[in-house]
């Protein structure tokens, strides 16, 4: 199960008594990471795995979420020329781009035992990513009526999630050191005239990826504990996932 | 039995039907994925609630659906 990582030095799992297990896959292809997510998702649904945060960097790839439109790509020739594959994805959201230097967080967490609210969960992801970037010296934050994480009108983190039996998969991609040029050949998230940035571009220097990994892992653990520690039963939430008459 | 869109978020928005895993007259098995709905940034899989026959789909792929609205009707197996 762990052999998918070519960057074995970066392959780490921390077994702690904390609320979330951290699983760092290093740099892996999108499809391989998807298979890994699927396996962990099924185990989480069956209560055979704990809440887990997968951290990964992907080989260059464009992914099309469920609501991606055909005209999201401005210059398809660019992606053919550069050999960057364009693949469909079962996540929410529209089009985005992944490559090494971008840190992707895939939380496989069971909201069914906690707070069953997808908008609340997306808010949580945006807040925890904003705080992580702030700790790296990047003053990013949320923008009213817009999804993702932003800095001075430029988007730095992109969200697209999926939920099955109230267990989450897919997640959020944060531009740290990655080349952001390919974003200019598409309408990221289906938004025209959007400007994209990275932590590196903001800081004017490379950000140490190991430091970034530790910061985001720690921030996610803390925020998840703070936001989701209380079980659903104490919040008075109905246990029925689907209301049926 | 009517299958309705569950409450996905407080003050829920509309969702769009993005995938039916079964068609009308198909036999469906409790617990298997039946329909995927998508909000702005999330897809959500809804399982089959009971063994039976999917007799009617009220909301086709691409159509919007509101919280509590009927999406399909399942004729439940008699035990």
mmCIF file of C-alpha atoms in Angstrom:
data_model
loop_
_atom_site.group_PDB
_atom_site.id
_atom_site.type_symbol
_atom_site.label_atom_id
_atom_site.label_comp_id
_atom_site.label_asym_id
_atom_site.label_seq_id
_atom_site.Cartn_x
_atom_site.Cartn_y
_atom_site.Cartn_z
ATOM 1 C CA UNK A 1 0.000 0.000 0.000
ATOM 2 C CA UNK A 2 2.879 2.330 0.656
ATOM 3 C CA UNK A 3 5.004 1.409 -2.353
ATOM 4 C CA UNK A 4 3.411 4.109 -4.515
ATOM 5 C CA UNK A 5 5.807 6.768 -3.274
ATOM 6 C CA UNK A 6 8.959 7.340 -5.289
ATOM 7 C CA UNK A 7 10.144 9.725 -2.654
ATOM 8 C CA UNK A 8 10.507 7.183 0.092
ATOM 9 C CA UNK A 9 12.439 9.575 2.308
ATOM 10 C CA UNK A 10 9.313 11.658 2.544
ATOM 11 C CA UNK A 11 7.090 8.710 3.365
ATOM 12 C CA UNK A 12 6.134 9.112 6.948
ATOM 13 C CA UNK A 13 3.287 8.068 9.153
ATOM 14 C CA UNK A 14 2.981 9.372 12.640
ATOM 15 C CA UNK A 15 1.024 7.174 14.980
ATOM 16 C CA UNK A 16 -0.060 9.464 17.723
ATOM 17 C CA UNK A 17 -2.850 9.599 20.196
ATOM 18 C CA UNK A 18 -3.965 12.841 18.572
ATOM 19 C CA UNK A 19 -7.278 13.181 16.807
ATOM 20 C CA UNK A 20 -5.856 12.840 13.300
ATOM 21 C CA UNK A 21 -3.211 10.544 11.838
ATOM 22 C CA UNK A 22 -0.811 12.231 9.420
ATOM 23 C CA UNK A 23 0.199 10.345 6.274
ATOM 24 C CA UNK A 24 2.808 11.936 3.994
ATOM 25 C CA UNK A 25 3.078 10.273 0.570
ATOM 26 C CA UNK A 26 5.767 12.520 -0.907
ATOM 27 C CA UNK A 27 5.511 13.098 -4.680
ATOM 28 C CA UNK A 28 3.100 10.709 -6.428
ATOM 29 C CA UNK A 29 0.969 10.632 -9.543
ATOM 30 C CA UNK A 30 -2.641 11.783 -9.292
ATOM 31 C CA UNK A 31 -4.124 8.369 -10.096
ATOM 32 C CA UNK A 32 -1.927 6.586 -7.559
ATOM 33 C CA UNK A 33 -2.920 9.048 -4.854
ATOM 34 C CA UNK A 34 -6.558 8.584 -5.843
ATOM 35 C CA UNK A 35 -6.317 4.817 -5.404
ATOM 36 C CA UNK A 36 -4.691 5.350 -2.030
ATOM 37 C CA UNK A 37 -7.506 7.703 -1.018
ATOM 38 C CA UNK A 38 -10.147 5.219 -2.180
ATOM 39 C CA UNK A 39 -8.675 2.415 -0.097
ATOM 40 C CA UNK A 40 -8.377 4.572 2.988
ATOM 41 C CA UNK A 41 -11.862 5.992 2.419
ATOM 42 C CA UNK A 42 -13.392 2.514 2.408
ATOM 43 C CA UNK A 43 -11.506 1.580 5.548
ATOM 44 C CA UNK A 44 -12.635 4.781 7.251
ATOM 45 C CA UNK A 45 -16.271 4.147 6.263
ATOM 46 C CA UNK A 46 -15.947 0.655 7.765
ATOM 47 C CA UNK A 47 -14.459 2.211 10.934
ATOM 48 C CA UNK A 48 -11.238 0.266 10.347
ATOM 49 C CA UNK A 49 -9.042 3.355 9.990
ATOM 50 C CA UNK A 50 -8.803 6.572 12.000
ATOM 51 C CA UNK A 51 -9.367 10.103 10.716
ATOM 52 C CA UNK A 52 -6.306 10.733 8.551
ATOM 53 C CA UNK A 53 -4.723 13.689 6.797
ATOM 54 C CA UNK A 54 -2.942 12.643 3.586
ATOM 55 C CA UNK A 55 -0.311 15.110 2.418
ATOM 56 C CA UNK A 56 1.027 14.804 -1.102
ATOM 57 C CA UNK A 57 2.614 16.586 -4.039
ATOM 58 C CA UNK A 58 1.494 15.500 -7.504
ATOM 59 C CA UNK A 59 3.321 15.083 -10.783
ATOM 60 C CA UNK A 60 2.082 17.779 -13.192
ATOM 61 C CA UNK A 61 -1.591 17.222 -14.025
ATOM 62 C CA UNK A 62 -4.725 19.198 -14.802
ATOM 63 C CA UNK A 63 -7.831 17.850 -13.103
ATOM 64 C CA UNK A 64 -11.429 18.482 -14.072
ATOM 65 C CA UNK A 65 -13.933 18.407 -11.216
ATOM 66 C CA UNK A 66 -17.554 17.374 -11.732
ATOM 67 C CA UNK A 67 -18.676 20.878 -12.703
ATOM 68 C CA UNK A 68 -15.758 21.726 -15.014
ATOM 69 C CA UNK A 69 -16.822 23.256 -18.315
ATOM 70 C CA UNK A 70 -15.314 22.406 -21.695
ATOM 71 C CA UNK A 71 -14.112 25.959 -22.222
ATOM 72 C CA UNK A 72 -12.171 26.005 -18.932
ATOM 73 C CA UNK A 73 -8.963 25.373 -20.890
ATOM 74 C CA UNK A 74 -7.839 28.448 -22.831
ATOM 75 C CA UNK A 75 -5.003 26.779 -24.736
ATOM 76 C CA UNK A 76 -5.226 23.011 -25.010
ATOM 77 C CA UNK A 77 -2.137 22.964 -27.240
ATOM 78 C CA UNK A 78 -0.056 24.196 -24.317
ATOM 79 C CA UNK A 79 -0.899 21.131 -22.259
ATOM 80 C CA UNK A 80 -0.318 18.805 -25.228
ATOM 81 C CA UNK A 81 3.048 20.434 -25.959
ATOM 82 C CA UNK A 82 4.173 20.226 -22.366
ATOM 83 C CA UNK A 83 2.858 16.682 -21.900
ATOM 84 C CA UNK A 84 0.683 17.649 -18.968
ATOM 85 C CA UNK A 85 -2.269 15.239 -18.843
ATOM 86 C CA UNK A 86 -5.824 16.474 -18.336
ATOM 87 C CA UNK A 87 -7.877 14.018 -16.308
ATOM 88 C CA UNK A 88 -11.426 13.934 -14.965
ATOM 89 C CA UNK A 89 -11.907 13.798 -11.204
ATOM 90 C CA UNK A 90 -14.864 12.862 -9.022
ATOM 91 C CA UNK A 91 -14.334 15.817 -6.709
ATOM 92 C CA UNK A 92 -16.462 18.927 -6.535
ATOM 93 C CA UNK A 93 -15.319 22.140 -8.144
ATOM 94 C CA UNK A 94 -14.060 22.785 -11.640
ATOM 95 C CA UNK A 95 -10.596 22.886 -13.196
ATOM 96 C CA UNK A 96 -7.242 23.151 -11.421
ATOM 97 C CA UNK A 97 -3.583 22.284 -11.821
ATOM 98 C CA UNK A 98 -1.219 20.274 -9.615
ATOM 99 C CA UNK A 99 2.557 19.928 -9.728
ATOM 100 C CA UNK A 100 5.518 19.362 -7.384
ATOM 101 C CA UNK A 101 5.961 22.231 -4.958
ATOM 102 C CA UNK A 102 2.218 22.470 -4.417
ATOM 103 C CA UNK A 103 1.147 20.904 -1.131
ATOM 104 C CA UNK A 104 -2.125 18.981 -1.393
ATOM 105 C CA UNK A 105 -4.101 18.027 1.699
ATOM 106 C CA UNK A 106 -6.580 15.159 1.451
ATOM 107 C CA UNK A 107 -8.373 14.727 4.793
ATOM 108 C CA UNK A 108 -10.136 11.372 5.102
ATOM 109 C CA UNK A 109 -12.290 12.262 8.083
ATOM 110 C CA UNK A 110 -15.672 11.053 9.271
ATOM 111 C CA UNK A 111 -18.032 14.003 9.671
ATOM 112 C CA UNK A 112 -20.925 11.644 10.421
ATOM 113 C CA UNK A 113 -19.676 11.226 13.955
ATOM 114 C CA UNK A 114 -19.183 14.956 14.307
ATOM 115 C CA UNK A 115 -20.858 17.830 12.463
ATOM 116 C CA UNK A 116 -22.758 16.931 9.291
ATOM 117 C CA UNK A 117 -22.389 20.164 7.397
ATOM 118 C CA UNK A 118 -20.427 20.396 4.147
ATOM 119 C CA UNK A 119 -20.280 24.196 4.023
ATOM 120 C CA UNK A 120 -18.974 24.235 7.601
ATOM 121 C CA UNK A 121 -16.271 21.724 6.594
ATOM 122 C CA UNK A 122 -15.187 23.807 3.596
ATOM 123 C CA UNK A 123 -15.072 26.895 5.838
ATOM 124 C CA UNK A 124 -12.892 24.869 8.211
ATOM 125 C CA UNK A 125 -10.491 23.897 5.407
ATOM 126 C CA UNK A 126 -10.176 27.503 4.277
ATOM 127 C CA UNK A 127 -9.499 28.688 7.812
ATOM 128 C CA UNK A 128 -6.894 26.055 8.621
ATOM 129 C CA UNK A 129 -5.051 26.645 5.309
ATOM 130 C CA UNK A 130 -5.137 30.407 5.893
ATOM 131 C CA UNK A 131 -3.641 29.947 9.358
ATOM 132 C CA UNK A 132 -0.975 27.603 8.005
ATOM 133 C CA UNK A 133 0.032 30.138 5.365
ATOM 134 C CA UNK A 134 0.043 32.891 7.992
ATOM 135 C CA UNK A 135 2.476 30.818 10.053
ATOM 136 C CA UNK A 136 4.726 30.613 6.981
ATOM 137 C CA UNK A 137 4.676 34.406 6.796
ATOM 138 C CA UNK A 138 2.105 34.634 4.007
ATOM 139 C CA UNK A 139 -0.850 36.875 4.995
ATOM 140 C CA UNK A 140 -3.513 34.899 3.130
ATOM 141 C CA UNK A 141 -7.160 34.624 4.117
ATOM 142 C CA UNK A 142 -10.727 34.024 3.050
ATOM 143 C CA UNK A 143 -12.798 36.304 0.853
ATOM 144 C CA UNK A 144 -16.532 36.830 1.355
ATOM 145 C CA UNK A 145 -18.699 35.036 -1.231
ATOM 146 C CA UNK A 146 -15.678 33.288 -2.740
ATOM 147 C CA UNK A 147 -14.269 29.855 -2.086
ATOM 148 C CA UNK A 148 -10.563 29.119 -1.677
ATOM 149 C CA UNK A 149 -7.803 31.091 0.027
ATOM 150 C CA UNK A 150 -6.631 34.429 -1.285
ATOM 151 C CA UNK A 151 -3.974 37.056 -0.884
ATOM 152 C CA UNK A 152 -4.415 40.587 -2.228
ATOM 153 C CA UNK A 153 -6.923 39.456 -4.863
ATOM 154 C CA UNK A 154 -4.866 36.452 -5.975
ATOM 155 C CA UNK A 155 -5.849 32.865 -5.295
ATOM 156 C CA UNK A 156 -3.296 30.700 -3.513
ATOM 157 C CA UNK A 157 -5.326 27.626 -2.431
ATOM 158 C CA UNK A 158 -8.019 25.663 -4.274
ATOM 159 C CA UNK A 159 -10.739 23.459 -2.815
ATOM 160 C CA UNK A 160 -12.566 20.482 -4.279
ATOM 161 C CA UNK A 161 -13.928 17.780 -2.025
ATOM 162 C CA UNK A 162 -16.048 14.650 -2.126
ATOM 163 C CA UNK A 163 -18.106 13.016 0.604
ATOM 164 C CA UNK A 164 -19.295 9.432 0.857
ATOM 165 C CA UNK A 165 -21.290 8.202 3.869
ATOM 166 C CA UNK A 166 -20.202 11.481 5.484
ATOM 167 C CA UNK A 167 -16.507 10.555 5.150
ATOM 168 C CA UNK A 168 -14.539 13.172 3.221
ATOM 169 C CA UNK A 169 -11.944 12.714 0.494
ATOM 170 C CA UNK A 170 -10.152 14.958 -2.001
ATOM 171 C CA UNK A 171 -9.391 18.317 -0.357
ATOM 172 C CA UNK A 172 -7.317 21.448 -0.835
ATOM 173 C CA UNK A 173 -4.230 22.315 -2.898
ATOM 174 C CA UNK A 174 -1.899 25.054 -1.668
ATOM 175 C CA UNK A 175 0.589 26.743 -3.981
ATOM 176 C CA UNK A 176 3.889 26.831 -2.113
ATOM 177 C CA UNK A 177 6.874 26.678 -4.518
ATOM 178 C CA UNK A 178 5.209 25.316 -7.664
ATOM 179 C CA UNK A 179 5.436 26.902 -11.099
ATOM 180 C CA UNK A 180 2.146 28.748 -11.521
ATOM 181 C CA UNK A 181 2.575 29.420 -15.283
ATOM 182 C CA UNK A 182 0.153 26.631 -16.374
ATOM 183 C CA UNK A 183 -2.705 28.324 -14.484
ATOM 184 C CA UNK A 184 -2.569 31.117 -17.071
ATOM 185 C CA UNK A 185 -3.640 28.641 -19.779
ATOM 186 C CA UNK A 186 -6.945 27.850 -18.049
ATOM 187 C CA UNK A 187 -9.761 29.481 -16.094
ATOM 188 C CA UNK A 188 -8.907 28.067 -12.630
ATOM 189 C CA UNK A 189 -12.046 27.001 -10.767
ATOM 190 C CA UNK A 190 -13.981 28.128 -13.840
ATOM 191 C CA UNK A 191 -13.404 31.785 -12.950
ATOM 192 C CA UNK A 192 -12.346 34.145 -15.715
ATOM 193 C CA UNK A 193 -9.713 36.814 -15.109
ATOM 194 C CA UNK A 194 -8.606 35.084 -11.936
ATOM 195 C CA UNK A 195 -5.040 35.711 -10.825
ATOM 196 C CA UNK A 196 -3.056 32.968 -9.127
ATOM 197 C CA UNK A 197 -0.071 33.232 -6.822
ATOM 198 C CA UNK A 198 2.139 31.069 -4.613
ATOM 199 C CA UNK A 199 3.827 31.417 -1.246
ATOM 200 C CA UNK A 200 7.150 31.558 -3.080
ATOM 201 C CA UNK A 201 5.994 34.408 -5.294
ATOM 202 C CA UNK A 202 4.685 36.322 -2.288
ATOM 203 C CA UNK A 203 7.785 35.763 -0.143
ATOM 204 C CA UNK A 204 10.265 36.228 -2.984
ATOM 205 C CA UNK A 205 12.070 33.073 -1.954
ATOM 206 C CA UNK A 206 11.626 29.297 -1.800
ATOM 207 C CA UNK A 207 9.709 27.963 1.183
ATOM 208 C CA UNK A 208 11.165 24.822 2.764
ATOM 209 C CA UNK A 209 8.630 22.090 1.918
ATOM 210 C CA UNK A 210 9.402 20.053 5.031
ATOM 211 C CA UNK A 211 8.675 23.105 7.139
ATOM 212 C CA UNK A 212 5.453 23.660 5.192
ATOM 213 C CA UNK A 213 4.426 20.036 5.745
ATOM 214 C CA UNK A 214 4.987 20.279 9.492
ATOM 215 C CA UNK A 215 3.160 23.596 9.739
ATOM 216 C CA UNK A 216 0.084 22.388 7.828
ATOM 217 C CA UNK A 217 -0.005 19.025 9.618
ATOM 218 C CA UNK A 218 0.171 20.721 13.021
ATOM 219 C CA UNK A 219 -2.368 23.386 12.091
ATOM 220 C CA UNK A 220 -4.817 20.825 10.713
ATOM 221 C CA UNK A 221 -4.537 18.635 13.808
ATOM 222 C CA UNK A 222 -5.114 21.567 16.136
ATOM 223 C CA UNK A 223 -7.994 23.083 14.187
ATOM 224 C CA UNK A 224 -9.688 19.728 13.613
ATOM 225 C CA UNK A 225 -9.521 18.986 17.316
ATOM 226 C CA UNK A 226 -10.931 22.428 18.126
ATOM 227 C CA UNK A 227 -13.741 22.363 15.551
ATOM 228 C CA UNK A 228 -14.747 18.717 15.567
ATOM 229 C CA UNK A 229 -13.893 17.263 18.968
ATOM 230 C CA UNK A 230 -17.487 17.190 20.114
ATOM 231 C CA UNK A 231 -19.397 14.120 18.866
ATOM 232 C CA UNK A 232 -22.566 14.520 16.799
ATOM 233 C CA UNK A 233 -24.770 13.064 19.524
ATOM 234 C CA UNK A 234 -23.871 15.956 21.816
ATOM 235 C CA UNK A 235 -24.807 18.423 19.097
ATOM 236 C CA UNK A 236 -28.269 16.904 18.741
ATOM 237 C CA UNK A 237 -27.682 15.888 15.136
ATOM 238 C CA UNK A 238 -29.933 13.268 13.555
ATOM 239 C CA UNK A 239 -28.006 10.056 12.903
ATOM 240 C CA UNK A 240 -29.879 9.375 9.644
ATOM 241 C CA UNK A 241 -27.623 10.376 6.755
ATOM 242 C CA UNK A 242 -30.469 10.343 4.275
ATOM 243 C CA UNK A 243 -33.990 11.410 5.065
ATOM 244 C CA UNK A 244 -36.504 9.035 3.569
ATOM 245 C CA UNK A 245 -40.275 9.286 3.638
ATOM 246 C CA UNK B 1 -40.279 4.904 -0.794
ATOM 247 C CA UNK B 2 -39.242 8.404 -1.868
ATOM 248 C CA UNK B 3 -35.546 9.268 -1.904
ATOM 249 C CA UNK B 4 -35.069 12.897 -0.951
ATOM 250 C CA UNK B 5 -32.047 15.179 -0.933
ATOM 251 C CA UNK B 6 -30.668 15.231 2.615
ATOM 252 C CA UNK B 7 -29.646 18.391 4.421
ATOM 253 C CA UNK B 8 -26.007 18.806 3.348
ATOM 254 C CA UNK B 9 -25.327 22.140 5.035
ATOM 255 C CA UNK B 10 -27.039 24.551 7.368
ATOM 256 C CA UNK B 11 -29.023 26.961 5.203
ATOM 257 C CA UNK B 12 -28.406 24.548 2.363
ATOM 258 C CA UNK B 13 -27.970 25.618 -1.192
ATOM 259 C CA UNK B 14 -29.212 23.801 -4.260
ATOM 260 C CA UNK B 15 -27.316 20.786 -5.508
ATOM 261 C CA UNK B 16 -27.013 19.416 -9.025
ATOM 262 C CA UNK B 17 -27.508 15.769 -9.919
ATOM 263 C CA UNK B 18 -24.188 14.715 -11.462
ATOM 264 C CA UNK B 19 -24.417 10.917 -11.628
ATOM 265 C CA UNK B 20 -27.041 8.190 -11.359
ATOM 266 C CA UNK B 21 -25.483 4.796 -10.660
ATOM 267 C CA UNK B 22 -28.703 3.008 -11.670
ATOM 268 C CA UNK B 23 -31.526 3.568 -14.103
ATOM 269 C CA UNK B 24 -35.292 3.186 -13.917
ATOM 270 C CA UNK B 25 -36.438 -0.452 -13.524
ATOM 271 C CA UNK B 26 -32.997 -1.480 -12.209
ATOM 272 C CA UNK B 27 -32.782 -3.622 -9.105
ATOM 273 C CA UNK B 28 -30.947 -1.711 -6.369
ATOM 274 C CA UNK B 29 -29.218 -3.015 -3.270
ATOM 275 C CA UNK B 30 -29.262 -1.293 0.085
ATOM 276 C CA UNK B 31 -26.005 0.501 0.882
ATOM 277 C CA UNK B 32 -24.713 0.751 -2.691
ATOM 278 C CA UNK B 33 -24.160 4.191 -4.227
ATOM 279 C CA UNK B 34 -27.312 5.380 -5.973
ATOM 280 C CA UNK B 35 -26.894 9.033 -6.870
ATOM 281 C CA UNK B 36 -24.185 11.670 -6.705
ATOM 282 C CA UNK B 37 -25.111 15.310 -6.153
ATOM 283 C CA UNK B 38 -22.713 18.237 -6.401
ATOM 284 C CA UNK B 39 -22.689 21.609 -4.718
ATOM 285 C CA UNK B 40 -20.241 24.398 -5.518
ATOM 286 C CA UNK B 41 -17.128 22.607 -4.223
ATOM 287 C CA UNK B 42 -18.307 19.178 -3.086
ATOM 288 C CA UNK B 43 -19.690 15.957 -4.470
ATOM 289 C CA UNK B 44 -21.876 13.867 -2.176
ATOM 290 C CA UNK B 45 -22.796 10.209 -2.724
ATOM 291 C CA UNK B 46 -26.201 9.055 -1.537
ATOM 292 C CA UNK B 47 -26.712 5.322 -0.966
ATOM 293 C CA UNK B 48 -29.667 3.085 -1.762
ATOM 294 C CA UNK B 49 -31.865 3.099 1.376
ATOM 295 C CA UNK B 50 -33.449 -0.336 0.879
ATOM 296 C CA UNK B 51 -33.395 -3.356 -1.413
ATOM 297 C CA UNK B 52 -35.883 -2.977 -4.248
ATOM 298 C CA UNK B 53 -36.579 -1.636 -7.738
ATOM 299 C CA UNK B 54 -35.796 1.914 -8.819
ATOM 300 C CA UNK B 55 -39.162 2.659 -10.366
ATOM 301 C CA UNK B 56 -38.887 6.389 -11.059
ATOM 302 C CA UNK B 57 -36.184 9.041 -11.316
ATOM 303 C CA UNK B 58 -37.656 12.504 -10.773
ATOM 304 C CA UNK B 59 -34.442 14.481 -11.241
ATOM 305 C CA UNK B 60 -32.198 13.667 -14.168
ATOM 306 C CA UNK B 61 -28.477 14.292 -14.490
ATOM 307 C CA UNK B 62 -27.809 18.020 -14.742
ATOM 308 C CA UNK B 63 -31.009 19.064 -12.968
ATOM 309 C CA UNK B 64 -31.031 21.080 -9.753
ATOM 310 C CA UNK B 65 -32.535 19.668 -6.583
ATOM 311 C CA UNK B 66 -33.397 21.346 -3.296
ATOM 312 C CA UNK B 67 -33.066 19.981 0.218
ATOM 313 C CA UNK B 68 -35.951 17.637 0.998
ATOM 314 C CA UNK B 69 -37.020 17.408 -2.636
ATOM 315 C CA UNK B 70 -37.849 14.010 -4.147
ATOM 316 C CA UNK B 71 -35.127 12.603 -6.398
ATOM 317 C CA UNK B 72 -36.422 9.082 -6.987
ATOM 318 C CA UNK B 73 -38.932 6.434 -5.968
ATOM 319 C CA UNK B 74 -37.931 2.932 -4.933
ATOM 320 C CA UNK B 75 -40.334 0.025 -4.701
ATOM 321 C CA UNK B 76 -39.141 -1.771 -1.621
ATOM 322 C CA UNK B 77 -38.877 -5.571 -1.648
ATOM 323 C CA UNK B 78 -41.524 -7.293 0.433
ATOM 324 C CA UNK B 79 -39.912 -9.452 3.096
#
